[in-house]
Amino acid sequence: MGLQGKTVLITGAARGIGRACAVRVAEEGADVVLTDIADDQPDIPYSLGTAEQLEQTAELCRKNGASVLLAAADVRSPSVVKSAVTAAVDRFGRIDVLINNAGIGAPAGKATHDFTEDEWRVVLDVNLSGPWRVITAVAPVMVAQQSGSIINVASTAGLVGYRYFAGYVASKHGLIGLTKSAALDYAPLNIRVNALCPGPVRDDPAVDGHMTAVVADALGISFEEQVAVDLESVPTKSLVDPADVAGAAVWLAGDDSRKVTGTVITVDAGYSAR
């Protein structure tokens, strides 16, 4: 119960890593604010998390004793993000931890020069500007508290390049840069900012995982072929579970990491060690 008494806000909480993080922090005693766009978007070429999935995440958290606040929120909208943060403070009085998890894996699957302006823009808007917008809304709350932990979910794509994923790679590299600069901005105020870089993550049905399927579709290969590629890329010969990422997030959220800021932690089964 290392997060007892803390309030944790998680974006992209309907499924996948976001759901895994939500359940883990609830198990650790935190109350949670769960946000997700909870609707498909015409400029994103695959199905996004749903309101039903977000409610399922909430129910799993409640079973672990957490008080839960739900908010449908598109991180591309500053006003919507600010409204969600205001609702969180009105409900719980504080925000101790932000897990900036909302992100998209496509449009992708083509050479750099083949992306349209709109395709490039939507990936950067969600994956880089989105976390920045949430930080701008949450940081004043943490500044007033003189405490907080911000965890940006990046990717090994923030450390290396991936063929046919230029927008995604650029957005995740940018997120790591944002993490380091924000860590310096807030260090004197006892607010820590760190990034997690998951490697190939298994599509765990327990959390409605889907990103392997998104990557396979973008590259025009089968799901099984993408899994084989992922397994070949990691020295451990086993994929990362969403729960592995959630475990690292819990550590960054808690007091045991109180002197850790401006860092990048890989949870990638050894992928980036090559």
Short mmCIF file of N, CA, C and O in Angstrom, two decimals, residues 15-16 40 43-49 103-110 123 127 163-165 168 201-203 208-224 226-227 230:
data_model
loop_
_atom_site.label_atom_id
_atom_site.label_comp_id
_atom_site.label_asym_id
_atom_site.label_seq_id
_atom_site.Cartn_x
_atom_site.Cartn_y
_atom_site.Cartn_z
N ARG A 15 -7.55 1.04 -21.57
CA ARG A 15 -7.04 -0.29 -21.88
C ARG A 15 -5.52 -0.27 -21.91
O ARG A 15 -4.89 0.76 -21.72
N GLY A 16 -4.92 -1.44 -22.11
CA GLY A 16 -3.49 -1.54 -22.29
C GLY A 16 -2.69 -1.11 -21.07
O GLY A 16 -3.06 -1.39 -19.93
N ASP A 40 -13.80 6.74 -31.10
CA ASP A 40 -12.97 6.71 -32.30
C ASP A 40 -12.86 8.09 -32.92
O ASP A 40 -13.75 8.94 -32.74
N ASP A 43 -9.32 10.80 -37.86
CA ASP A 43 -7.93 10.97 -38.31
C ASP A 43 -6.97 9.96 -37.70
O ASP A 43 -5.76 10.02 -37.91
N ILE A 44 -7.51 8.99 -36.94
CA ILE A 44 -6.69 7.93 -36.34
C ILE A 44 -7.20 6.60 -36.89
O ILE A 44 -8.36 6.25 -36.69
N PRO A 45 -6.35 5.84 -37.60
CA PRO A 45 -6.84 4.73 -38.43
C PRO A 45 -7.05 3.41 -37.71
O PRO A 45 -6.84 2.34 -38.30
N TYR A 46 -7.45 3.43 -36.47
CA TYR A 46 -7.81 2.21 -35.77
C TYR A 46 -8.72 2.57 -34.61
O TYR A 46 -8.84 3.75 -34.23
N SER A 47 -9.40 1.59 -34.05
CA SER A 47 -10.36 1.83 -32.98
C SER A 47 -9.64 2.19 -31.69
O SER A 47 -8.68 1.54 -31.29
N LEU A 48 -10.12 3.23 -31.03
CA LEU A 48 -9.54 3.68 -29.78
C LEU A 48 -10.31 3.08 -28.61
O LEU A 48 -11.30 2.37 -28.78
N GLY A 49 -9.84 3.38 -27.40
CA GLY A 49 -10.54 2.90 -26.21
C GLY A 49 -11.96 3.42 -26.16
O GLY A 49 -12.27 4.50 -26.67
N GLY A 103 -1.64 7.91 -25.95
CA GLY A 103 -0.81 8.00 -27.15
C GLY A 103 -1.39 7.14 -28.25
O GLY A 103 -2.24 6.28 -28.02
N ILE A 104 -0.91 7.37 -29.47
CA ILE A 104 -1.36 6.60 -30.63
C ILE A 104 -0.15 6.05 -31.37
O ILE A 104 0.93 6.63 -31.34
N GLY A 105 -0.34 4.90 -32.04
CA GLY A 105 0.74 4.26 -32.77
C GLY A 105 0.68 4.45 -34.27
O GLY A 105 1.57 4.01 -35.00
N ALA A 106 -0.35 5.08 -34.76
CA ALA A 106 -0.53 5.30 -36.19
C ALA A 106 -1.39 6.56 -36.37
O ALA A 106 -2.09 6.96 -35.44
N PRO A 107 -1.28 7.22 -37.52
CA PRO A 107 -0.79 6.81 -38.82
C PRO A 107 0.70 6.45 -38.85
O PRO A 107 1.52 7.13 -38.25
N ALA A 108 0.99 5.37 -39.55
CA ALA A 108 2.36 4.89 -39.66
C ALA A 108 2.41 3.93 -40.85
O ALA A 108 1.46 3.82 -41.62
N GLY A 109 3.58 3.28 -41.01
CA GLY A 109 3.69 2.25 -42.03
C GLY A 109 4.12 2.74 -43.39
O GLY A 109 3.84 2.08 -44.40
N LYS A 110 4.82 3.88 -43.45
CA LYS A 110 5.29 4.40 -44.74
C LYS A 110 6.57 5.19 -44.54
O LYS A 110 6.92 5.56 -43.42
N VAL A 123 -0.17 12.67 -34.97
CA VAL A 123 0.71 11.88 -34.09
C VAL A 123 1.46 12.79 -33.12
O VAL A 123 1.54 12.50 -31.92
N ASN A 127 0.82 12.56 -29.10
CA ASN A 127 1.92 11.92 -28.38
C ASN A 127 2.90 12.87 -27.71
O ASN A 127 3.57 12.49 -26.76
N ARG A 163 11.92 1.95 -38.66
CA ARG A 163 11.56 2.17 -40.06
C ARG A 163 10.04 2.28 -40.22
O ARG A 163 9.29 1.50 -39.63
N TYR A 164 9.61 3.27 -41.00
CA TYR A 164 8.21 3.49 -41.36
C TYR A 164 7.37 4.05 -40.20
O TYR A 164 6.14 4.03 -40.27
N PHE A 165 8.02 4.55 -39.17
CA PHE A 165 7.29 5.12 -38.03
C PHE A 165 7.87 6.49 -37.65
O PHE A 165 8.01 6.80 -36.47
N TYR A 168 5.83 8.71 -35.13
CA TYR A 168 5.80 8.12 -33.80
C TYR A 168 7.16 8.27 -33.12
O TYR A 168 7.26 8.67 -31.95
N VAL A 201 5.55 -4.69 -26.30
CA VAL A 201 4.60 -5.04 -25.24
C VAL A 201 3.58 -6.04 -25.77
O VAL A 201 2.98 -5.83 -26.83
N ARG A 202 3.39 -7.09 -25.03
CA ARG A 202 2.43 -8.13 -25.39
C ARG A 202 1.00 -7.60 -25.33
O ARG A 202 0.64 -6.84 -24.42
N ASP A 203 0.19 -7.95 -26.30
CA ASP A 203 -1.22 -7.58 -26.30
C ASP A 203 -1.97 -8.47 -25.31
O ASP A 203 -2.56 -9.49 -25.68
N ASP A 208 -7.14 -5.65 -22.43
CA ASP A 208 -7.57 -5.27 -23.79
C ASP A 208 -6.43 -4.65 -24.59
O ASP A 208 -6.62 -3.69 -25.33
N GLY A 209 -5.22 -5.21 -24.45
CA GLY A 209 -4.07 -4.70 -25.19
C GLY A 209 -4.26 -4.84 -26.69
O GLY A 209 -4.89 -5.79 -27.17
N HIS A 210 -3.65 -3.90 -27.45
CA HIS A 210 -3.91 -3.89 -28.89
C HIS A 210 -2.77 -3.35 -29.73
O HIS A 210 -2.85 -3.36 -30.97
N MET A 211 -1.66 -2.87 -29.15
CA MET A 211 -0.68 -2.14 -29.92
C MET A 211 0.10 -3.03 -30.89
O MET A 211 0.49 -2.57 -31.96
N THR A 212 0.33 -4.28 -30.57
CA THR A 212 0.98 -5.17 -31.53
C THR A 212 0.14 -5.29 -32.79
O THR A 212 0.67 -5.27 -33.91
N ALA A 213 -1.16 -5.39 -32.61
CA ALA A 213 -2.06 -5.46 -33.76
C ALA A 213 -2.01 -4.17 -34.58
O ALA A 213 -2.04 -4.21 -35.82
N VAL A 214 -1.92 -3.03 -33.91
CA VAL A 214 -1.83 -1.74 -34.62
C VAL A 214 -0.57 -1.68 -35.47
O VAL A 214 -0.59 -1.27 -36.63
N VAL A 215 0.56 -2.10 -34.89
CA VAL A 215 1.83 -2.09 -35.61
C VAL A 215 1.76 -3.04 -36.81
O VAL A 215 2.18 -2.70 -37.93
N ALA A 216 1.23 -4.23 -36.60
CA ALA A 216 1.12 -5.21 -37.69
C ALA A 216 0.27 -4.66 -38.83
O ALA A 216 0.64 -4.77 -40.01
N ASP A 217 -0.86 -4.05 -38.49
CA ASP A 217 -1.72 -3.48 -39.52
C ASP A 217 -1.02 -2.37 -40.28
O ASP A 217 -1.14 -2.27 -41.51
N ALA A 218 -0.28 -1.52 -39.57
CA ALA A 218 0.42 -0.41 -40.23
C ALA A 218 1.47 -0.92 -41.21
O ALA A 218 1.70 -0.32 -42.27
N LEU A 219 2.10 -2.05 -40.88
CA LEU A 219 3.15 -2.60 -41.74
C LEU A 219 2.61 -3.58 -42.78
O LEU A 219 3.37 -4.06 -43.62
N GLY A 220 1.32 -3.90 -42.70
CA GLY A 220 0.72 -4.79 -43.67
C GLY A 220 1.14 -6.23 -43.52
O GLY A 220 1.23 -6.99 -44.50
N ILE A 221 1.40 -6.65 -42.27
CA ILE A 221 1.76 -8.04 -42.00
C ILE A 221 0.76 -8.62 -41.00
O ILE A 221 -0.04 -7.89 -40.40
N SER A 222 0.83 -9.92 -40.79
CA SER A 222 -0.09 -10.55 -39.86
C SER A 222 0.33 -10.30 -38.42
O SER A 222 1.51 -10.00 -38.13
N PHE A 223 -0.62 -10.46 -37.52
CA PHE A 223 -0.32 -10.33 -36.09
C PHE A 223 0.77 -11.31 -35.68
O PHE A 223 1.70 -10.96 -34.95
N GLU A 224 0.67 -12.56 -36.16
CA GLU A 224 1.64 -13.58 -35.80
C GLU A 224 3.03 -13.22 -36.31
O GLU A 224 4.03 -13.47 -35.61
N GLN A 226 4.19 -10.18 -36.71
CA GLN A 226 4.71 -9.10 -35.88
C GLN A 226 5.19 -9.63 -34.53
O GLN A 226 6.22 -9.19 -34.02
N VAL A 227 4.45 -10.55 -33.95
CA VAL A 227 4.89 -11.15 -32.69
C VAL A 227 6.24 -11.82 -32.87
O VAL A 227 7.14 -11.70 -32.02
N ASP A 230 8.92 -9.20 -32.99
CA ASP A 230 9.15 -8.65 -31.65
C ASP A 230 9.98 -9.61 -30.80
O ASP A 230 10.91 -9.19 -30.11
#
